[in-house]
Amino acid sequence: MDTRAFQRTTALLLLGLITAGHPLQAAGRLLLLGDCAVTVHTYEMRRDFTEMRQIMVNEDKHISTRLISKQTMKELQPLESCCFLKQLLSFYVERVFSSYVPNQSQFRRNTSNLANSFLSIRNDLLKCQEEMRCECGADSEARLATIHANYEKLEPRDGAVKAIGELDSLLEWMETYGDGRK
């Protein structure tokens, strides 16, 4: 094989490898929450979060306060996972994203993308709730009450910065829930 043919073949292989992963990322992940199944596009949410994460960490004035921990998500009862996620996403859409107005246009876009993704997932979860496939129990209510109480102790912008900075725990949970790595 001559050098030109080798370069062409290599370029085609690289292009194939790059585009082969893209449809899987765009397709999303099926998240099974009790009797409810929703598609989540964690790749896009992770991308938007990653672009603004360091700013959130730097702006966080309340390092000792924790709203969402990996433990909170990990110990969640499977039957209550649908209700918990629906209410947590509602909290982010209605309270957190509305309290954070980023200075940079890129972060406005990231925040808007995350809010729209959360709204879409929440709407799918609402359908499950309407069909009685989304159970709310004392465990999820207690966890959410703790999150809300800790958030209320902070000024609105500080709480929003804290909550957005902790999205990593929520995204990781959505990426791994139900695959044996919970």
mmCIF file with all atom_site columns, C-alpha atoms in Angstrom:
data_model
loop_
_atom_site.group_PDB
_atom_site.id
_atom_site.type_symbol
_atom_site.label_atom_id
_atom_site.label_alt_id
_atom_site.label_comp_id
_atom_site.label_asym_id
_atom_site.label_entity_id
_atom_site.label_seq_id
_atom_site.pdbx_PDB_ins_code
_atom_site.Cartn_x
_atom_site.Cartn_y
_atom_site.Cartn_z
_atom_site.occupancy
_atom_site.B_iso_or_equiv
_atom_site.pdbx_formal_charge
_atom_site.auth_seq_id
_atom_site.auth_comp_id
_atom_site.auth_asym_id
_atom_site.auth_atom_id
_atom_site.pdbx_PDB_model_num
ATOM 1   C CA . MET A 1 1   ? 0.000   0.000  0.000  1.00 0.00 ? 1   MET A CA 1
ATOM 2   C CA . ASP A 1 2   ? 1.438   3.388  -0.939 1.00 0.00 ? 2   ASP A CA 1
ATOM 3   C CA . THR A 1 3   ? 1.668   6.295  1.497  1.00 0.00 ? 3   THR A CA 1
ATOM 4   C CA . ARG A 1 4   ? -1.349  8.110  0.078  1.00 0.00 ? 4   ARG A CA 1
ATOM 5   C CA . ALA A 1 5   ? -3.584  5.070  0.295  1.00 0.00 ? 5   ALA A CA 1
ATOM 6   C CA . PHE A 1 6   ? -2.379  4.432  3.838  1.00 0.00 ? 6   PHE A CA 1
ATOM 7   C CA . GLN A 1 7   ? -3.180  8.030  4.856  1.00 0.00 ? 7   GLN A CA 1
ATOM 8   C CA . ARG A 1 8   ? -6.641  7.814  3.272  1.00 0.00 ? 8   ARG A CA 1
ATOM 9   C CA . THR A 1 9   ? -7.358  4.508  5.011  1.00 0.00 ? 9   THR A CA 1
ATOM 10  C CA . THR A 1 10  ? -6.133  5.876  8.333  1.00 0.00 ? 10  THR A CA 1
ATOM 11  C CA . ALA A 1 11  ? -8.263  9.011  7.947  1.00 0.00 ? 11  ALA A CA 1
ATOM 12  C CA . LEU A 1 12  ? -11.358 6.942  7.133  1.00 0.00 ? 12  LEU A CA 1
ATOM 13  C CA . LEU A 1 13  ? -10.752 4.684  10.116 1.00 0.00 ? 13  LEU A CA 1
ATOM 14  C CA . LEU A 1 14  ? -10.369 7.668  12.440 1.00 0.00 ? 14  LEU A CA 1
ATOM 15  C CA . LEU A 1 15  ? -13.503 9.276  11.037 1.00 0.00 ? 15  LEU A CA 1
ATOM 16  C CA . GLY A 1 16  ? -15.369 6.006  11.535 1.00 0.00 ? 16  GLY A CA 1
ATOM 17  C CA . LEU A 1 17  ? -14.197 5.734  15.128 1.00 0.00 ? 17  LEU A CA 1
ATOM 18  C CA . ILE A 1 18  ? -15.167 9.312  15.894 1.00 0.00 ? 18  ILE A CA 1
ATOM 19  C CA . THR A 1 19  ? -18.633 9.081  14.357 1.00 0.00 ? 19  THR A CA 1
ATOM 20  C CA . ALA A 1 20  ? -19.315 5.569  15.629 1.00 0.00 ? 20  ALA A CA 1
ATOM 21  C CA . GLY A 1 21  ? -19.578 6.805  19.210 1.00 0.00 ? 21  GLY A CA 1
ATOM 22  C CA . HIS A 1 22  ? -21.686 9.843  18.394 1.00 0.00 ? 22  HIS A CA 1
ATOM 23  C CA . PRO A 1 23  ? -25.049 8.145  17.678 1.00 0.00 ? 23  PRO A CA 1
ATOM 24  C CA . LEU A 1 24  ? -24.821 6.296  20.973 1.00 0.00 ? 24  LEU A CA 1
ATOM 25  C CA . GLN A 1 25  ? -24.279 9.538  22.833 1.00 0.00 ? 25  GLN A CA 1
ATOM 26  C CA . ALA A 1 26  ? -27.180 11.215 21.030 1.00 0.00 ? 26  ALA A CA 1
ATOM 27  C CA . ALA A 1 27  ? -29.475 8.257  21.662 1.00 0.00 ? 27  ALA A CA 1
ATOM 28  C CA . GLY A 1 28  ? -29.352 8.679  25.427 1.00 0.00 ? 28  GLY A CA 1
ATOM 29  C CA . ARG A 1 29  ? -29.581 6.095  28.172 1.00 0.00 ? 29  ARG A CA 1
ATOM 30  C CA . LEU A 1 30  ? -32.689 4.316  29.367 1.00 0.00 ? 30  LEU A CA 1
ATOM 31  C CA . LEU A 1 31  ? -33.029 4.959  33.082 1.00 0.00 ? 31  LEU A CA 1
ATOM 32  C CA . LEU A 1 32  ? -35.245 2.455  34.895 1.00 0.00 ? 32  LEU A CA 1
ATOM 33  C CA . LEU A 1 33  ? -36.776 3.969  38.019 1.00 0.00 ? 33  LEU A CA 1
ATOM 34  C CA . GLY A 1 34  ? -39.032 1.449  39.685 1.00 0.00 ? 34  GLY A CA 1
ATOM 35  C CA . ASP A 1 35  ? -41.831 0.860  37.168 1.00 0.00 ? 35  ASP A CA 1
ATOM 36  C CA . CYS A 1 36  ? -40.945 3.941  35.136 1.00 0.00 ? 36  CYS A CA 1
ATOM 37  C CA . ALA A 1 37  ? -38.459 4.166  32.266 1.00 0.00 ? 37  ALA A CA 1
ATOM 38  C CA . VAL A 1 38  ? -37.153 7.459  30.889 1.00 0.00 ? 38  VAL A CA 1
ATOM 39  C CA . THR A 1 39  ? -34.449 8.344  28.419 1.00 0.00 ? 39  THR A CA 1
ATOM 40  C CA . VAL A 1 40  ? -31.736 10.634 29.729 1.00 0.00 ? 40  VAL A CA 1
ATOM 41  C CA . HIS A 1 41  ? -29.024 12.280 27.666 1.00 0.00 ? 41  HIS A CA 1
ATOM 42  C CA . THR A 1 42  ? -26.312 12.334 30.276 1.00 0.00 ? 42  THR A CA 1
ATOM 43  C CA . TYR A 1 43  ? -23.555 12.973 27.743 1.00 0.00 ? 43  TYR A CA 1
ATOM 44  C CA . GLU A 1 44  ? -25.006 16.382 26.854 1.00 0.00 ? 44  GLU A CA 1
ATOM 45  C CA . MET A 1 45  ? -25.820 17.236 30.472 1.00 0.00 ? 45  MET A CA 1
ATOM 46  C CA . ARG A 1 46  ? -22.328 16.215 31.569 1.00 0.00 ? 46  ARG A CA 1
ATOM 47  C CA . ARG A 1 47  ? -20.796 18.378 28.831 1.00 0.00 ? 47  ARG A CA 1
ATOM 48  C CA . ASP A 1 48  ? -22.787 21.451 29.906 1.00 0.00 ? 48  ASP A CA 1
ATOM 49  C CA . PHE A 1 49  ? -22.036 20.858 33.580 1.00 0.00 ? 49  PHE A CA 1
ATOM 50  C CA . THR A 1 50  ? -18.312 20.281 32.993 1.00 0.00 ? 50  THR A CA 1
ATOM 51  C CA . GLU A 1 51  ? -17.974 23.589 31.157 1.00 0.00 ? 51  GLU A CA 1
ATOM 52  C CA . MET A 1 52  ? -19.207 25.490 34.203 1.00 0.00 ? 52  MET A CA 1
ATOM 53  C CA . ARG A 1 53  ? -18.181 23.248 37.107 1.00 0.00 ? 53  ARG A CA 1
ATOM 54  C CA . GLN A 1 54  ? -14.912 24.975 38.025 1.00 0.00 ? 54  GLN A CA 1
ATOM 55  C CA . ILE A 1 55  ? -16.617 28.366 38.196 1.00 0.00 ? 55  ILE A CA 1
ATOM 56  C CA . MET A 1 56  ? -19.243 26.907 40.544 1.00 0.00 ? 56  MET A CA 1
ATOM 57  C CA . VAL A 1 57  ? -16.573 25.379 42.775 1.00 0.00 ? 57  VAL A CA 1
ATOM 58  C CA . ASN A 1 58  ? -14.670 28.679 42.877 1.00 0.00 ? 58  ASN A CA 1
ATOM 59  C CA . GLU A 1 59  ? -17.836 30.677 43.686 1.00 0.00 ? 59  GLU A CA 1
ATOM 60  C CA . ASP A 1 60  ? -18.982 28.271 46.422 1.00 0.00 ? 60  ASP A CA 1
ATOM 61  C CA . LYS A 1 61  ? -18.690 30.115 49.745 1.00 0.00 ? 61  LYS A CA 1
ATOM 62  C CA . HIS A 1 62  ? -20.194 27.273 51.788 1.00 0.00 ? 62  HIS A CA 1
ATOM 63  C CA . ILE A 1 63  ? -17.795 24.372 51.371 1.00 0.00 ? 63  ILE A CA 1
ATOM 64  C CA . SER A 1 64  ? -18.872 22.710 54.619 1.00 0.00 ? 64  SER A CA 1
ATOM 65  C CA . THR A 1 65  ? -22.541 22.618 53.528 1.00 0.00 ? 65  THR A CA 1
ATOM 66  C CA . ARG A 1 66  ? -23.696 19.696 51.418 1.00 0.00 ? 66  ARG A CA 1
ATOM 67  C CA . LEU A 1 67  ? -27.019 19.564 49.543 1.00 0.00 ? 67  LEU A CA 1
ATOM 68  C CA . ILE A 1 68  ? -26.692 16.377 47.519 1.00 0.00 ? 68  ILE A CA 1
ATOM 69  C CA . SER A 1 69  ? -24.241 13.647 48.337 1.00 0.00 ? 69  SER A CA 1
ATOM 70  C CA . LYS A 1 70  ? -23.456 10.493 46.437 1.00 0.00 ? 70  LYS A CA 1
ATOM 71  C CA . GLN A 1 71  ? -24.598 8.618  49.534 1.00 0.00 ? 71  GLN A CA 1
ATOM 72  C CA . THR A 1 72  ? -28.030 10.288 49.364 1.00 0.00 ? 72  THR A CA 1
ATOM 73  C CA . MET A 1 73  ? -28.470 9.016  45.834 1.00 0.00 ? 73  MET A CA 1
ATOM 74  C CA . LYS A 1 74  ? -26.872 5.615  46.399 1.00 0.00 ? 74  LYS A CA 1
ATOM 75  C CA . GLU A 1 75  ? -29.060 4.604  49.332 1.00 0.00 ? 75  GLU A CA 1
ATOM 76  C CA . LEU A 1 76  ? -32.314 5.592  47.637 1.00 0.00 ? 76  LEU A CA 1
ATOM 77  C CA . GLN A 1 77  ? -34.947 2.842  47.568 1.00 0.00 ? 77  GLN A CA 1
ATOM 78  C CA . PRO A 1 78  ? -35.549 1.670  43.962 1.00 0.00 ? 78  PRO A CA 1
ATOM 79  C CA . LEU A 1 79  ? -39.338 2.083  44.173 1.00 0.00 ? 79  LEU A CA 1
ATOM 80  C CA . GLU A 1 80  ? -38.944 5.690  45.301 1.00 0.00 ? 80  GLU A CA 1
ATOM 81  C CA . SER A 1 81  ? -36.267 6.643  42.767 1.00 0.00 ? 81  SER A CA 1
ATOM 82  C CA . CYS A 1 82  ? -38.826 7.938  40.240 1.00 0.00 ? 82  CYS A CA 1
ATOM 83  C CA . CYS A 1 83  ? -40.522 10.260 42.712 1.00 0.00 ? 83  CYS A CA 1
ATOM 84  C CA . PHE A 1 84  ? -37.236 11.437 44.194 1.00 0.00 ? 84  PHE A CA 1
ATOM 85  C CA . LEU A 1 85  ? -35.755 12.279 40.798 1.00 0.00 ? 85  LEU A CA 1
ATOM 86  C CA . LYS A 1 86  ? -38.948 14.011 39.635 1.00 0.00 ? 86  LYS A CA 1
ATOM 87  C CA . GLN A 1 87  ? -39.032 16.206 42.727 1.00 0.00 ? 87  GLN A CA 1
ATOM 88  C CA . LEU A 1 88  ? -35.290 16.872 42.666 1.00 0.00 ? 88  LEU A CA 1
ATOM 89  C CA . LEU A 1 89  ? -35.444 17.945 39.018 1.00 0.00 ? 89  LEU A CA 1
ATOM 90  C CA . SER A 1 90  ? -38.437 20.177 39.831 1.00 0.00 ? 90  SER A CA 1
ATOM 91  C CA . PHE A 1 91  ? -36.373 21.757 42.596 1.00 0.00 ? 91  PHE A CA 1
ATOM 92  C CA . TYR A 1 92  ? -33.545 22.466 40.150 1.00 0.00 ? 92  TYR A CA 1
ATOM 93  C CA . VAL A 1 93  ? -35.847 23.839 37.451 1.00 0.00 ? 93  VAL A CA 1
ATOM 94  C CA . GLU A 1 94  ? -38.047 25.955 39.728 1.00 0.00 ? 94  GLU A CA 1
ATOM 95  C CA . ARG A 1 95  ? -35.583 27.137 42.378 1.00 0.00 ? 95  ARG A CA 1
ATOM 96  C CA . VAL A 1 96  ? -31.949 26.599 41.448 1.00 0.00 ? 96  VAL A CA 1
ATOM 97  C CA . PHE A 1 97  ? -31.685 27.614 37.795 1.00 0.00 ? 97  PHE A CA 1
ATOM 98  C CA . SER A 1 98  ? -34.039 30.561 38.307 1.00 0.00 ? 98  SER A CA 1
ATOM 99  C CA . SER A 1 99  ? -31.806 31.859 41.137 1.00 0.00 ? 99  SER A CA 1
ATOM 100 C CA . TYR A 1 100 ? -28.574 31.682 39.172 1.00 0.00 ? 100 TYR A CA 1
ATOM 101 C CA . VAL A 1 101 ? -27.966 34.253 36.457 1.00 0.00 ? 101 VAL A CA 1
ATOM 102 C CA . PRO A 1 102 ? -24.513 33.644 34.989 1.00 0.00 ? 102 PRO A CA 1
ATOM 103 C CA . ASN A 1 103 ? -22.395 36.549 33.810 1.00 0.00 ? 103 ASN A CA 1
ATOM 104 C CA . GLN A 1 104 ? -20.952 34.818 30.766 1.00 0.00 ? 104 GLN A CA 1
ATOM 105 C CA . SER A 1 105 ? -23.137 34.005 27.761 1.00 0.00 ? 105 SER A CA 1
ATOM 106 C CA . GLN A 1 106 ? -21.621 30.512 27.474 1.00 0.00 ? 106 GLN A CA 1
ATOM 107 C CA . PHE A 1 107 ? -22.724 29.699 31.014 1.00 0.00 ? 107 PHE A CA 1
ATOM 108 C CA . ARG A 1 108 ? -26.208 31.075 30.276 1.00 0.00 ? 108 ARG A CA 1
ATOM 109 C CA . ARG A 1 109 ? -26.368 28.594 27.420 1.00 0.00 ? 109 ARG A CA 1
ATOM 110 C CA . ASN A 1 110 ? -25.091 25.760 29.639 1.00 0.00 ? 110 ASN A CA 1
ATOM 111 C CA . THR A 1 111 ? -27.581 26.603 32.383 1.00 0.00 ? 111 THR A CA 1
ATOM 112 C CA . SER A 1 112 ? -30.418 26.832 29.877 1.00 0.00 ? 112 SER A CA 1
ATOM 113 C CA . ASN A 1 113 ? -29.468 23.486 28.325 1.00 0.00 ? 113 ASN A CA 1
ATOM 114 C CA . LEU A 1 114 ? -29.362 21.802 31.740 1.00 0.00 ? 114 LEU A CA 1
ATOM 115 C CA . ALA A 1 115 ? -32.698 23.330 32.760 1.00 0.00 ? 115 ALA A CA 1
ATOM 116 C CA . ASN A 1 116 ? -34.313 22.181 29.507 1.00 0.00 ? 116 ASN A CA 1
ATOM 117 C CA . SER A 1 117 ? -32.900 18.668 29.916 1.00 0.00 ? 117 SER A CA 1
ATOM 118 C CA . PHE A 1 118 ? -34.166 18.493 33.489 1.00 0.00 ? 118 PHE A CA 1
ATOM 119 C CA . LEU A 1 119 ? -37.573 19.803 32.423 1.00 0.00 ? 119 LEU A CA 1
ATOM 120 C CA . SER A 1 120 ? -37.850 17.151 29.713 1.00 0.00 ? 120 SER A CA 1
ATOM 121 C CA . ILE A 1 121 ? -36.945 14.316 32.098 1.00 0.00 ? 121 ILE A CA 1
ATOM 122 C CA . ARG A 1 122 ? -39.273 15.700 34.757 1.00 0.00 ? 122 ARG A CA 1
ATOM 123 C CA . ASN A 1 123 ? -42.153 15.822 32.266 1.00 0.00 ? 123 ASN A CA 1
ATOM 124 C CA . ASP A 1 124 ? -41.558 12.164 31.387 1.00 0.00 ? 124 ASP A CA 1
ATOM 125 C CA . LEU A 1 125 ? -41.556 11.330 35.095 1.00 0.00 ? 125 LEU A CA 1
ATOM 126 C CA . LEU A 1 126 ? -44.810 13.266 35.560 1.00 0.00 ? 126 LEU A CA 1
ATOM 127 C CA . LYS A 1 127 ? -46.409 10.988 32.968 1.00 0.00 ? 127 LYS A CA 1
ATOM 128 C CA . CYS A 1 128 ? -45.273 7.998  35.003 1.00 0.00 ? 128 CYS A CA 1
ATOM 129 C CA . GLN A 1 129 ? -46.762 9.546  38.113 1.00 0.00 ? 129 GLN A CA 1
ATOM 130 C CA . GLU A 1 130 ? -50.077 10.134 36.330 1.00 0.00 ? 130 GLU A CA 1
ATOM 131 C CA . GLU A 1 131 ? -50.082 6.446  35.384 1.00 0.00 ? 131 GLU A CA 1
ATOM 132 C CA . MET A 1 132 ? -49.405 5.492  39.036 1.00 0.00 ? 132 MET A CA 1
ATOM 133 C CA . ARG A 1 133 ? -45.929 4.128  38.234 1.00 0.00 ? 133 ARG A CA 1
ATOM 134 C CA . CYS A 1 134 ? -44.018 6.682  40.305 1.00 0.00 ? 134 CYS A CA 1
ATOM 135 C CA . GLU A 1 135 ? -44.248 6.028  44.037 1.00 0.00 ? 135 GLU A CA 1
ATOM 136 C CA . CYS A 1 136 ? -43.518 8.685  46.649 1.00 0.00 ? 136 CYS A CA 1
ATOM 137 C CA . GLY A 1 137 ? -42.671 7.451  50.107 1.00 0.00 ? 137 GLY A CA 1
ATOM 138 C CA . ALA A 1 138 ? -41.306 8.639  53.417 1.00 0.00 ? 138 ALA A CA 1
ATOM 139 C CA . ASP A 1 139 ? -37.686 7.891  52.446 1.00 0.00 ? 139 ASP A CA 1
ATOM 140 C CA . SER A 1 140 ? -37.641 10.120 49.357 1.00 0.00 ? 140 SER A CA 1
ATOM 141 C CA . GLU A 1 141 ? -39.665 12.833 51.122 1.00 0.00 ? 141 GLU A CA 1
ATOM 142 C CA . ALA A 1 142 ? -37.173 12.920 54.022 1.00 0.00 ? 142 ALA A CA 1
ATOM 143 C CA . ARG A 1 143 ? -34.189 13.144 51.670 1.00 0.00 ? 143 ARG A CA 1
ATOM 144 C CA . LEU A 1 144 ? -35.807 15.972 49.713 1.00 0.00 ? 144 LEU A CA 1
ATOM 145 C CA . ALA A 1 145 ? -36.766 17.814 52.903 1.00 0.00 ? 145 ALA A CA 1
ATOM 146 C CA . THR A 1 146 ? -33.119 17.728 54.000 1.00 0.00 ? 146 THR A CA 1
ATOM 147 C CA . ILE A 1 147 ? -31.965 19.077 50.631 1.00 0.00 ? 147 ILE A CA 1
ATOM 148 C CA . HIS A 1 148 ? -34.561 21.873 50.765 1.00 0.00 ? 148 HIS A CA 1
ATOM 149 C CA . ALA A 1 149 ? -33.718 22.764 54.385 1.00 0.00 ? 149 ALA A CA 1
ATOM 150 C CA . ASN A 1 150 ? -29.991 23.028 53.634 1.00 0.00 ? 150 ASN A CA 1
ATOM 151 C CA . TYR A 1 151 ? -30.718 25.092 50.509 1.00 0.00 ? 151 TYR A CA 1
ATOM 152 C CA . GLU A 1 152 ? -32.970 27.486 52.458 1.00 0.00 ? 152 GLU A CA 1
ATOM 153 C CA . LYS A 1 153 ? -30.142 28.245 54.899 1.00 0.00 ? 153 LYS A CA 1
ATOM 154 C CA . LEU A 1 154 ? -28.216 29.890 52.051 1.00 0.00 ? 154 LEU A CA 1
ATOM 155 C CA . GLU A 1 155 ? -28.815 33.099 50.132 1.00 0.00 ? 155 GLU A CA 1
ATOM 156 C CA . PRO A 1 156 ? -30.596 32.335 46.818 1.00 0.00 ? 156 PRO A CA 1
ATOM 157 C CA . ARG A 1 157 ? -27.531 32.808 44.593 1.00 0.00 ? 157 ARG A CA 1
ATOM 158 C CA . ASP A 1 158 ? -25.236 30.984 47.035 1.00 0.00 ? 158 ASP A CA 1
ATOM 159 C CA . GLY A 1 159 ? -27.711 28.103 47.203 1.00 0.00 ? 159 GLY A CA 1
ATOM 160 C CA . ALA A 1 160 ? -27.912 27.960 43.422 1.00 0.00 ? 160 ALA A CA 1
ATOM 161 C CA . VAL A 1 161 ? -24.113 27.964 43.092 1.00 0.00 ? 161 VAL A CA 1
ATOM 162 C CA . LYS A 1 162 ? -23.913 25.167 45.679 1.00 0.00 ? 162 LYS A CA 1
ATOM 163 C CA . ALA A 1 163 ? -26.652 23.098 43.994 1.00 0.00 ? 163 ALA A CA 1
ATOM 164 C CA . ILE A 1 164 ? -25.213 23.495 40.491 1.00 0.00 ? 164 ILE A CA 1
ATOM 165 C CA . GLY A 1 165 ? -21.729 22.689 41.781 1.00 0.00 ? 165 GLY A CA 1
ATOM 166 C CA . GLU A 1 166 ? -23.079 19.434 43.232 1.00 0.00 ? 166 GLU A CA 1
ATOM 167 C CA . LEU A 1 167 ? -24.749 18.288 40.008 1.00 0.00 ? 167 LEU A CA 1
ATOM 168 C CA . ASP A 1 168 ? -21.872 15.869 39.589 1.00 0.00 ? 168 ASP A CA 1
ATOM 169 C CA . SER A 1 169 ? -23.469 13.532 42.148 1.00 0.00 ? 169 SER A CA 1
ATOM 170 C CA . LEU A 1 170 ? -26.830 13.611 40.381 1.00 0.00 ? 170 LEU A CA 1
ATOM 171 C CA . LEU A 1 171 ? -25.326 13.113 36.923 1.00 0.00 ? 171 LEU A CA 1
ATOM 172 C CA . GLU A 1 172 ? -23.135 10.248 38.121 1.00 0.00 ? 172 GLU A CA 1
ATOM 173 C CA . TRP A 1 173 ? -26.183 8.586  39.662 1.00 0.00 ? 173 TRP A CA 1
ATOM 174 C CA . MET A 1 174 ? -28.143 8.939  36.398 1.00 0.00 ? 174 MET A CA 1
ATOM 175 C CA . GLU A 1 175 ? -25.189 7.564  34.442 1.00 0.00 ? 175 GLU A CA 1
ATOM 176 C CA . THR A 1 176 ? -24.770 4.481  36.613 1.00 0.00 ? 176 THR A CA 1
ATOM 177 C CA . TYR A 1 177 ? -28.164 3.750  38.221 1.00 0.00 ? 177 TYR A CA 1
ATOM 178 C CA . GLY A 1 178 ? -29.293 0.223  37.515 1.00 0.00 ? 178 GLY A CA 1
ATOM 179 C CA . ASP A 1 179 ? -26.092 -1.020 35.910 1.00 0.00 ? 179 ASP A CA 1
ATOM 180 C CA . GLY A 1 180 ? -24.648 -2.745 38.961 1.00 0.00 ? 180 GLY A CA 1
ATOM 181 C CA . ARG A 1 181 ? -22.458 0.196  40.009 1.00 0.00 ? 181 ARG A CA 1
ATOM 182 C CA . LYS A 1 182 ? -25.095 1.994  42.064 1.00 0.00 ? 182 LYS A CA 1
#
